[in-house]
Structure formats: C-alpha cells, structure tokens
Coordinates of C-alpha atoms and ligand atoms in Angstrom, one line a residue:
M11 CA 98.8 229.4 172.6
T12 CA 98.3 226.8 171.5
E13 CA 98.0 223.9 173.3
I14 CA 98.4 220.0 173.0
W15 CA 98.0 217.0 175.0
A16 CA 98.7 213.5 173.9
E17 CA 99.2 210.3 175.6
T18 CA 103.0 209.9 175.5
A19 CA 105.2 211.3 174.6
L20 CA 109.6 211.7 173.9
L21 CA 110.7 214.3 175.8
P22 CA 114.2 215.3 175.1
G23 CA 114.8 212.9 178.9
G24 CA 112.4 210.4 177.0
W25 CA 109.5 209.2 177.7
A26 CA 106.7 210.7 179.0
A27 CA 103.3 210.7 179.9
D28 CA 100.2 212.7 180.2
V29 CA 102.5 215.2 178.3
L30 CA 101.3 218.9 177.9
V31 CA 102.9 221.0 175.1
R32 CA 101.8 224.6 174.7
L33 CA 102.7 226.6 171.8
D34 CA 103.2 230.1 171.6
D35 CA 101.8 232.3 169.0
A36 CA 104.9 232.8 166.7
G37 CA 105.4 228.4 166.7
R38 CA 107.8 228.1 169.3
I39 CA 106.8 225.9 172.0
A40 CA 106.6 228.1 174.8
A41 CA 106.3 224.3 178.3
V42 CA 106.3 220.9 178.3
T43 CA 104.3 219.9 181.4
P44 CA 104.3 216.1 181.7
G45 CA 102.0 214.1 183.8
A46 CA 99.5 217.1 183.3
E47 CA 95.9 216.5 183.1
A48 CA 94.7 217.6 179.1
P49 CA 93.3 220.9 179.2
A50 CA 89.0 221.5 177.7
G51 CA 90.0 222.7 174.5
A52 CA 93.7 221.0 174.4
A53 CA 94.3 218.9 170.6
R54 CA 93.9 215.4 172.9
R55 CA 96.3 212.9 170.7
G56 CA 98.2 209.4 170.8
A57 CA 102.3 209.7 170.3
L58 CA 103.8 213.6 170.4
L59 CA 107.8 212.9 168.6
P60 CA 109.2 215.9 167.1
A61 CA 108.5 215.6 163.6
P62 CA 112.6 215.7 161.7
V63 CA 113.1 217.7 158.8
N64 CA 113.6 216.1 155.3
L65 CA 117.3 217.9 154.3
H66 CA 117.4 216.5 151.4
S67 CA 114.8 217.3 148.1
H68 CA 114.8 218.2 144.7
A69 CA 111.2 218.4 143.9
F70 CA 111.0 218.6 140.1
Q71 CA 112.3 214.7 140.1
R72 CA 108.8 213.7 142.0
A73 CA 107.1 214.1 138.5
M74 CA 110.0 211.9 136.8
A75 CA 109.6 209.4 139.8
G76 CA 108.5 205.5 138.3
L77 CA 109.4 206.4 134.5
T78 CA 113.3 205.4 134.3
E79 CA 112.7 201.7 135.6
A80 CA 113.4 200.2 132.7
R81 CA 116.6 199.2 131.4
G82 CA 117.5 201.7 128.7
P83 CA 119.9 200.8 125.3
D84 CA 123.0 201.7 127.3
P85 CA 124.4 197.7 127.7
A86 CA 125.1 199.1 131.3
D87 CA 121.7 200.8 132.6
S88 CA 123.1 203.4 135.6
F89 CA 122.8 206.1 137.4
W90 CA 124.5 208.0 134.6
T91 CA 121.5 207.1 132.1
W92 CA 118.8 207.8 134.7
R93 CA 120.4 211.2 134.3
R94 CA 120.4 211.6 131.1
L95 CA 116.5 211.6 131.0
M96 CA 116.2 213.3 134.1
Y97 CA 118.4 216.0 131.9
R98 CA 115.2 215.4 128.5
F99 CA 112.4 215.7 131.1
L100 CA 113.9 219.5 132.4
D101 CA 112.8 220.9 129.6
Q102 CA 109.0 220.0 130.5
L103 CA 109.1 222.5 133.9
G104 CA 109.2 226.6 133.5
P105 CA 107.6 228.4 136.7
D106 CA 104.5 227.5 137.2
E107 CA 105.5 224.0 136.8
V108 CA 107.8 224.0 139.2
Q109 CA 106.3 225.8 141.7
V110 CA 103.5 222.4 141.2
I111 CA 105.2 219.8 141.1
A112 CA 107.2 221.7 145.2
A113 CA 103.6 222.2 146.3
Y114 CA 103.2 218.4 145.8
V115 CA 106.2 217.5 147.4
Q116 CA 105.8 219.6 150.0
M117 CA 102.1 218.2 151.1
Q118 CA 103.6 214.8 151.0
M119 CA 106.6 215.8 153.2
A120 CA 103.9 216.3 155.4
E121 CA 101.5 213.9 155.0
A122 CA 104.6 211.7 156.0
G123 CA 105.7 213.3 159.3
Y124 CA 107.9 215.6 158.5
A125 CA 108.2 219.1 159.6
A126 CA 110.5 221.2 157.1
V127 CA 112.2 221.2 153.9
G128 CA 117.0 221.1 152.6
E129 CA 115.6 221.6 149.2
F130 CA 119.0 221.6 147.5
H131 CA 117.1 224.0 144.5
Y132 CA 120.1 223.8 141.5
L133 CA 117.5 224.7 138.1
H134 CA 117.8 227.9 138.4
N135 CA 117.6 229.5 134.4
A136 CA 115.5 229.1 131.7
P137 CA 114.6 225.9 129.2
G138 CA 117.8 226.8 126.6
G139 CA 120.8 228.5 129.3
G140 CA 119.1 231.7 129.8
A141 CA 118.8 234.3 132.8
Y142 CA 115.0 235.1 134.3
A143 CA 114.5 238.4 133.9
D144 CA 114.8 237.5 137.9
R145 CA 117.8 235.2 138.5
A146 CA 116.3 234.3 141.6
E147 CA 112.5 233.3 139.8
L148 CA 112.4 229.7 140.5
S149 CA 113.8 230.1 144.5
G150 CA 110.9 232.3 144.4
R151 CA 108.9 229.6 143.1
I152 CA 110.2 226.9 145.7
A153 CA 109.2 229.9 148.6
A154 CA 105.7 230.0 146.9
A155 CA 104.5 226.5 147.7
A156 CA 105.9 226.3 151.1
A157 CA 104.4 229.9 151.5
E158 CA 101.2 227.5 150.3
T159 CA 102.3 223.8 152.1
G160 CA 103.4 225.7 155.6
L161 CA 106.1 223.5 155.6
G162 CA 109.0 224.7 156.7
L163 CA 111.7 225.6 154.0
T164 CA 115.4 225.7 154.3
L165 CA 116.3 226.6 150.4
L166 CA 119.5 225.6 149.2
P167 CA 120.8 227.3 146.5
V168 CA 122.7 225.2 144.4
F169 CA 126.2 226.6 143.3
Y170 CA 126.5 224.3 140.0
Q171 CA 129.9 225.5 137.8
Y172 CA 131.0 222.6 135.8
G173 CA 130.7 219.9 134.3
G174 CA 133.3 217.5 135.7
C175 CA 137.1 218.5 137.3
D176 CA 138.8 218.9 133.7
L177 CA 136.6 222.4 134.7
R178 CA 134.2 221.6 130.8
P179 CA 131.4 223.4 129.7
L180 CA 128.5 222.3 131.2
A181 CA 126.2 219.6 128.4
P182 CA 123.5 220.8 127.4
G183 CA 121.1 219.0 129.6
Q184 CA 123.2 221.1 132.5
D185 CA 122.9 224.4 131.3
R186 CA 119.7 225.6 133.3
F187 CA 122.1 224.5 137.0
F188 CA 125.3 227.0 135.9
N189 CA 126.0 230.0 137.2
T190 CA 130.2 231.8 137.9
P191 CA 130.2 232.6 141.4
E192 CA 128.6 236.8 140.5
T193 CA 126.1 235.8 139.2
F194 CA 125.7 232.8 142.0
A195 CA 125.3 236.1 144.8
A196 CA 123.5 238.0 142.5
L197 CA 121.5 234.5 142.1
H198 CA 121.3 234.1 146.1
D199 CA 120.1 237.3 147.0
G200 CA 116.6 237.2 145.0
A201 CA 116.6 234.1 146.4
A202 CA 117.2 235.9 150.1
R203 CA 114.1 238.5 148.9
A204 CA 112.7 235.6 147.8
L205 CA 112.1 233.9 151.9
A206 CA 112.3 237.3 153.9
A207 CA 107.7 236.5 152.5
L208 CA 108.0 233.3 154.4
P209 CA 107.3 233.0 158.7
P210 CA 111.2 234.0 160.2
D211 CA 112.2 229.6 160.3
A212 CA 112.6 230.2 157.0
R213 CA 116.1 229.9 156.3
L214 CA 118.8 230.6 153.8
G215 CA 122.0 228.6 153.2
I216 CA 124.2 227.5 150.1
A217 CA 125.1 224.1 147.9
P218 CA 128.0 223.9 145.7
H219 CA 127.0 221.2 143.5
S220 CA 129.9 218.3 143.9
L221 CA 133.3 218.6 143.1
R222 CA 133.4 217.9 140.2
A223 CA 131.1 221.2 139.4
A224 CA 133.0 223.3 141.8
D225 CA 136.4 224.1 140.8
P226 CA 138.6 225.1 145.0
A227 CA 137.9 229.0 143.1
G228 CA 134.7 228.3 142.8
L229 CA 133.8 226.9 146.4
A230 CA 136.4 229.5 148.2
A231 CA 134.7 232.2 146.5
V232 CA 130.9 231.2 147.1
L233 CA 131.7 229.9 151.6
P234 CA 131.8 233.2 152.6
L235 CA 127.7 233.5 151.6
A236 CA 126.3 231.3 154.1
G237 CA 127.7 232.8 156.7
D238 CA 126.6 230.5 159.6
G239 CA 124.3 228.9 158.2
P240 CA 124.1 225.1 155.9
V241 CA 126.3 224.5 153.4
H242 CA 125.7 221.5 151.6
I243 CA 127.3 219.2 148.8
H244 CA 126.9 215.7 147.0
V245 CA 130.1 214.4 148.5
A246 CA 130.9 211.1 147.3
E247 CA 128.1 209.5 145.5
Q248 CA 130.0 206.7 142.6
Q249 CA 132.7 205.7 142.5
A250 CA 132.9 207.6 139.0
E251 CA 133.6 210.5 140.6
V252 CA 135.3 209.4 143.4
D253 CA 137.8 207.9 140.7
E254 CA 138.1 211.6 139.2
L255 CA 138.6 213.4 142.5
I256 CA 142.3 211.4 142.3
A257 CA 143.0 211.5 138.9
H258 CA 142.3 215.9 139.3
R259 CA 142.6 216.1 142.9
G260 CA 145.2 213.5 144.0
A261 CA 142.7 212.0 146.8
R262 CA 139.5 210.6 147.8
P263 CA 136.0 213.6 147.9
V264 CA 135.9 212.8 151.2
E265 CA 139.3 213.3 152.4
W266 CA 139.9 216.2 149.7
L267 CA 136.7 218.4 150.8
L268 CA 138.2 217.7 154.9
A269 CA 141.3 218.9 154.2
N270 CA 140.7 221.9 152.1
A271 CA 137.3 223.1 153.3
P272 CA 136.2 224.8 156.2
V273 CA 134.6 221.7 157.5
D274 CA 131.7 221.9 161.1
A275 CA 129.2 221.4 161.7
R276 CA 127.5 224.2 160.2
W277 CA 128.3 220.9 156.8
C278 CA 125.8 218.6 155.5
L279 CA 127.9 215.6 153.7
I280 CA 124.7 214.2 150.6
H281 CA 125.6 210.4 150.4
A282 CA 128.3 209.8 151.8
T283 CA 128.5 206.1 150.3
Q284 CA 132.1 206.1 149.5
M285 CA 134.2 206.3 151.7
V286 CA 137.5 204.5 153.5
A287 CA 137.0 203.3 156.9
E288 CA 139.6 206.5 157.4
E289 CA 137.4 209.2 155.7
T290 CA 134.5 207.6 158.2
L291 CA 135.8 209.0 161.7
A292 CA 137.4 212.0 160.2
M293 CA 133.8 212.3 158.5
A294 CA 132.1 211.4 162.0
A295 CA 135.2 214.2 163.9
S296 CA 134.2 217.0 161.8
G297 CA 130.8 217.2 163.6
A298 CA 129.5 217.5 160.0
V299 CA 125.7 216.5 158.8
A300 CA 126.2 212.9 156.4
G301 CA 122.7 213.2 154.7
L302 CA 121.3 210.1 154.4
C303 CA 118.8 209.4 151.1
P304 CA 118.0 205.2 151.6
I305 CA 115.6 205.1 149.2
T306 CA 117.0 207.2 146.5
E307 CA 120.5 205.9 147.0
S308 CA 119.0 202.6 146.8
S309 CA 117.1 203.3 143.6
L310 CA 120.3 204.9 142.2
G311 CA 121.9 201.5 143.3
D312 CA 124.4 204.5 145.0
G313 CA 126.3 201.8 147.6
I314 CA 125.7 201.4 151.7
F315 CA 126.6 204.4 153.7
D316 CA 128.9 203.0 156.7
G317 CA 126.1 204.2 159.2
V318 CA 128.0 201.1 162.5
R319 CA 131.4 203.1 162.3
F320 CA 130.3 206.6 161.4
L321 CA 127.1 206.9 164.9
G322 CA 129.7 204.8 166.7
A323 CA 132.1 207.3 166.3
G324 CA 130.4 209.9 167.0
G325 CA 128.6 211.3 164.0
A326 CA 125.4 212.9 163.1
I327 CA 123.2 211.7 160.6
G328 CA 119.8 212.8 159.3
I329 CA 117.4 211.3 156.3
G330 CA 116.4 213.1 153.2
S331 CA 114.1 212.3 150.1
D332 CA 116.5 213.6 147.0
S333 CA 115.0 212.3 144.1
N334 CA 111.8 212.1 145.6
I335 CA 111.0 208.3 143.8
R336 CA 109.0 208.5 147.3
I337 CA 108.5 210.5 149.8
S338 CA 108.0 208.0 153.2
L339 CA 110.0 208.7 156.5
S340 CA 109.7 205.5 158.2
E341 CA 110.2 203.6 155.1
E342 CA 113.4 206.1 155.1
L343 CA 114.4 204.7 158.8
R344 CA 114.4 200.6 158.3
T345 CA 116.1 201.5 154.0
L346 CA 119.1 202.6 156.7
E347 CA 118.1 200.5 159.0
Y348 CA 118.4 197.2 156.4
S349 CA 120.9 198.0 154.4
Q350 CA 123.1 197.6 157.3
R351 CA 121.6 194.3 158.1
L352 CA 122.0 192.7 154.7
R353 CA 126.0 193.5 154.9
D354 CA 126.6 192.8 158.0
R355 CA 124.1 189.2 158.2
A356 CA 123.1 190.9 161.4
R357 CA 119.7 191.8 162.2
A358 CA 118.7 195.2 164.9
V359 CA 122.2 196.9 163.8
L360 CA 121.9 200.5 165.6
A361 CA 120.1 199.5 168.3
T362 CA 122.1 200.7 171.1
P363 CA 121.7 198.6 175.2
E364 CA 119.5 201.8 175.5
R365 CA 118.0 202.5 172.8
S366 CA 116.0 200.9 170.5
T367 CA 116.8 200.9 166.1
G368 CA 113.3 203.1 166.2
R369 CA 114.1 204.9 169.0
R370 CA 117.8 205.5 168.5
L371 CA 117.3 206.8 164.3
W372 CA 114.9 208.8 165.4
E373 CA 116.4 210.6 167.5
A374 CA 120.0 211.1 165.7
V375 CA 117.5 212.1 162.6
A376 CA 115.3 214.5 163.9
A377 CA 118.4 215.6 166.2
G378 CA 121.6 216.3 162.4
G379 CA 117.8 217.0 160.1
A380 CA 117.4 220.4 162.1
Q381 CA 122.0 220.6 162.9
A382 CA 122.2 219.8 158.1
A383 CA 118.8 222.7 157.7
G384 CA 119.7 225.5 160.3
R385 CA 116.2 225.3 162.2
A386 CA 116.1 225.1 166.4
S387 CA 114.3 222.0 166.2
G388 CA 114.6 218.6 166.7
A389 CA 113.1 218.1 170.8
I390 CA 110.4 218.5 172.1
A391 CA 112.2 221.8 174.4
P392 CA 111.0 224.7 175.3
G393 CA 112.1 227.9 173.1
L394 CA 112.8 226.0 169.8
W395 CA 109.9 225.3 167.4
A396 CA 106.5 223.1 167.5
D397 CA 107.9 220.7 164.9
L398 CA 105.7 218.3 165.8
V399 CA 105.6 215.0 165.3
A400 CA 101.6 213.0 166.1
L401 CA 101.4 208.7 165.5
D402 CA 97.6 207.5 165.6
T403 CA 97.9 205.4 168.8
G404 CA 94.5 204.0 168.5
A405 CA 96.0 201.7 164.7
G406 CA 95.7 198.2 164.6
E407 CA 99.8 198.6 163.8
L408 CA 100.3 200.6 167.0
L409 CA 97.8 199.2 170.1
G410 CA 99.2 198.6 173.1
L411 CA 102.7 199.6 172.7
S412 CA 104.4 202.2 174.8
G413 CA 107.9 203.5 174.7
D414 CA 110.4 202.7 172.0
R415 CA 108.5 199.9 170.8
L416 CA 105.8 202.8 169.0
L417 CA 108.1 203.5 167.2
D418 CA 110.2 200.4 166.1
S419 CA 106.1 199.8 164.9
F420 CA 106.4 203.0 164.0
A421 CA 109.4 202.3 161.4
F422 CA 109.2 198.5 160.3
Q423 CA 105.6 197.5 160.2
G424 CA 104.0 200.8 159.5
D425 CA 104.5 203.7 157.0
D426 CA 103.2 206.9 156.9
R427 CA 99.3 206.2 157.8
L428 CA 100.0 206.1 160.7
V429 CA 101.6 210.2 161.2
S430 CA 97.6 212.0 162.4
D431 CA 99.0 215.2 163.3
L432 CA 102.0 217.1 161.4
W433 CA 102.8 220.9 163.5
S434 CA 105.4 222.8 161.9
A435 CA 106.8 225.8 163.4
G436 CA 103.1 225.7 165.2
R437 CA 101.4 225.5 161.8
H438 CA 98.8 222.8 161.7
I439 CA 99.0 221.9 158.3
V440 CA 98.1 218.3 158.9
T441 CA 95.3 216.8 160.5
G442 CA 93.1 213.5 160.3
G443 CA 96.4 212.7 158.1
R444 CA 95.7 214.4 155.3
H445 CA 97.4 218.7 154.1
V446 CA 95.2 221.6 154.7
A447 CA 95.5 222.0 150.7
H448 CA 95.6 219.0 149.7
A449 CA 93.1 218.6 147.6
P450 CA 93.8 222.0 145.3
I451 CA 97.6 220.9 145.3
T452 CA 96.5 216.8 144.2
A453 CA 95.3 218.1 141.1
R454 CA 97.0 220.9 140.0
Y455 CA 99.6 218.4 139.9
G456 CA 97.6 215.2 138.4
A457 CA 96.7 217.8 135.8
L458 CA 100.1 218.2 135.5
V459 CA 101.7 214.9 135.5
T460 CA 99.7 213.8 133.3
R461 CA 100.7 216.7 130.7
L462 CA 103.4 215.6 130.7
R463 CA 103.9 212.1 131.2
G464 CA 102.2 212.1 127.8
L465 CA 105.5 213.7 126.4
L466 CA 108.0 211.2 127.8
Ligands
LIG523 ZN1 120.7 215.0 145.8

C-alpha cells in the first residue's frame, strides 16, 4: 500500500491540513485522513489536489505546433488555411510516428498536472486512405504510448464519413479519417482489444467527429457502440459550420443536437463556442460536459465560450488541449478566465462568493473532466482512482500561501513547473517535476520532429 502525506489537500469538503492518503494496490484511494501524522515511509508533499483529465486531444497535431503562425497566401488566414497545412503534415505520419508523438504528448500532459487524456483519435487509415491490415493499428499505437507513459487513457475513436452537411465525399487530405458505420464498428472492436492490454482505468468511448462529418443516419448507427461510455463531438467551433447546419438542417448545431440526439451526462460537447443564450442554458440542463480548449480556441480564433451563463446555470465543464499548440494546465485555466474578463471588462468573473476563481475552476474541471472521460476520479475520496497532483509549496510563487490563494497563484502567476508529482490511478509517473521516462521519450520525439520539420 502506498501512503502520501501532504501539508494541505483539497478534499470534497474543502481544504484540509496534514492529510494522509492511502492507495490500494489497484491504484484506488483506500482512505483519506486529515490531521494525521506523516508515517515513516510516506511520500511527504506540499499541496495535494485531484488531478484533472485533459478531456480533448489530437496528439499528432503537437508535432506541427508553431509551424502555422505566418500568414498564408489566402487573403484572410483562418482556421481553414490552418486545416489545409494540417492535412499536408498528416501525409508524413505512419504508425511509428503516431506512437512517438503520442508518448511525448502524454508525458508533457503528466508533467503539466493532468492524470489522463481523452484522445479524440481520428487518424485511422494509411496515407492514401487504405485501411491498415489491422483497422485499429493507429488506435493501438495510442494505447501503446499510454502503456509506456502510464497516463490514463480514454480512447475516443472518431467516426468521420462526409466532407460536409451536403454529404460530399471527403477531400483527398481527409481520406485517412474515413469510415462507414460498418467499418467503424470493426475499428471500435479493434480499439477495445488494444485497450484490454492497459490497466483497468482505461476506457473506450466514441466520437462522431462533428455534425458536418456524420449525418443523422450515421450518428444513429454508431451511437449504440458507446454503451454507457463517453460520447464526444466537435459541436459548434466556427461560424461557417453554424451557417452550414442552418442551411441544411434548419437549426444551429447545439440546438439541432439537443433536439435530435439523446444528449445526457455521457456526452461531451467540444468547442461550444458558437451558441446563443438559449442553447447555452439548454446544454447546461442536458447534463453534458462542455469540453473547453481555451488555448487552442484562442489560437484558431474560434470565439469565446459563455462560461458565466453556463456555469451559472449549473453546467459541467472540463479542459482539453485539442491541437496541443501548448500543453499547460495552468495556462488553460487562466486563458478561460481571461477570455471572460476581456469580453465582460470585469475581474474574477468565474469566482463565486464561496470560491476564488482558481478554486472554482479547478473543482469544476476536475469533476467535469472525469465525467467526460467516464473515469471514476476527479476528487480525493475513497473508492476513486488515485489521480493526484502535488504542487511544490516551497516554490517562490506559492510560499506562505494556503487555501484558495494557492490555486489562484498556480493558475495566474505560476506555471507547470510548480507541479512536483503526478499519480495516475496510483501510478507515480512524475516525480521532481519530471516524467519517469522523460529522457528516452524526448530523444525519440526530437529525432522525429527534426526530420518532419525539414519536410514541411
Ligand atoms: Zn478537436
């Protein structure tokens, strides 16, 4: 049995001092005792928090971070020009490359304070569009990366059938994503087999890519595969897709989805940045998690999520790093809050009378991320997976602080260098701020991106 003792910890009932957390051999929290002496042999740490899930990632995009910041030949550089470069980049990625990048991304997520990732995995076919001999080859590579890094994995194979609401076929750059409902069912089977090799906290869900890429019949065909597991979808990221949905289905994307699909607490709606107030309130009432990716949504110019209205209506939120242009938990939290401040010209917008901004955001994304990943975690409580992050309270940014101010300092003046340790379902994979396999994973990634960057 592992024992962790912390000067302070954020428990479901609030902050507690001198907290002893015992983990069982399966990686679950067995007991939580505030006001305890530190036993001999216990790991002694500063502040202990429930580690959130990074609920939305496309791992391969990490390797093109920073390469798309110049203005292209198009008159208005935009999301859509970014997407074209992304497709060209994809031609260079085979199974080995996918695994190397995924391991590096997962390592960086752990070092940033995330205990698990929801990998929205849509790269399925070989370059040129043919299926691999094992249709789930690349899903298996994401799982293999998780086996090496120890990061918790909720794998979300993506169903992507059409190039738009008019049911046009996929463009040449998109043929690696293609599936019919039938081939997707086979892929989903293969992904389940790949996950069986991982520890039991791994989960499988499904992800219809978007309402552009899955028509109503396709959506209805693949939904039963989810069972009681997670269902993720890119819902309303860009104004162009709102216009397309209205033209073809007579409703805005969130409005259409809520009226035509069994949206409930299993669902996670990614990038709900294009909603009118009625949609925001209806989505909050559905129980679905809003999957927010504030850094990527800023990078792509998507728009600002209405966090004030959504949280005010009791909506559930979580954080994802999506394009992985930057992997930073602290920065995602402050970017979300700052987006609200810039829009509303106000301060501490997401704080409540009882909770500071940092505390409210942390608790919301820990609970919402776990819900979205179908993962029994998100709080330091017996029976849950031991997804824990320790902050270095000896660092200048945190010295002399306790309670909510500790989290505010992490989110607003600190960064991920304050993360000292990370446990994912009890696996102690970050210690002293470094992932336990940092050197070999980084070396492999370095060799790969040096080659890739020479080709682009
Ligand atoms: Zn995405």
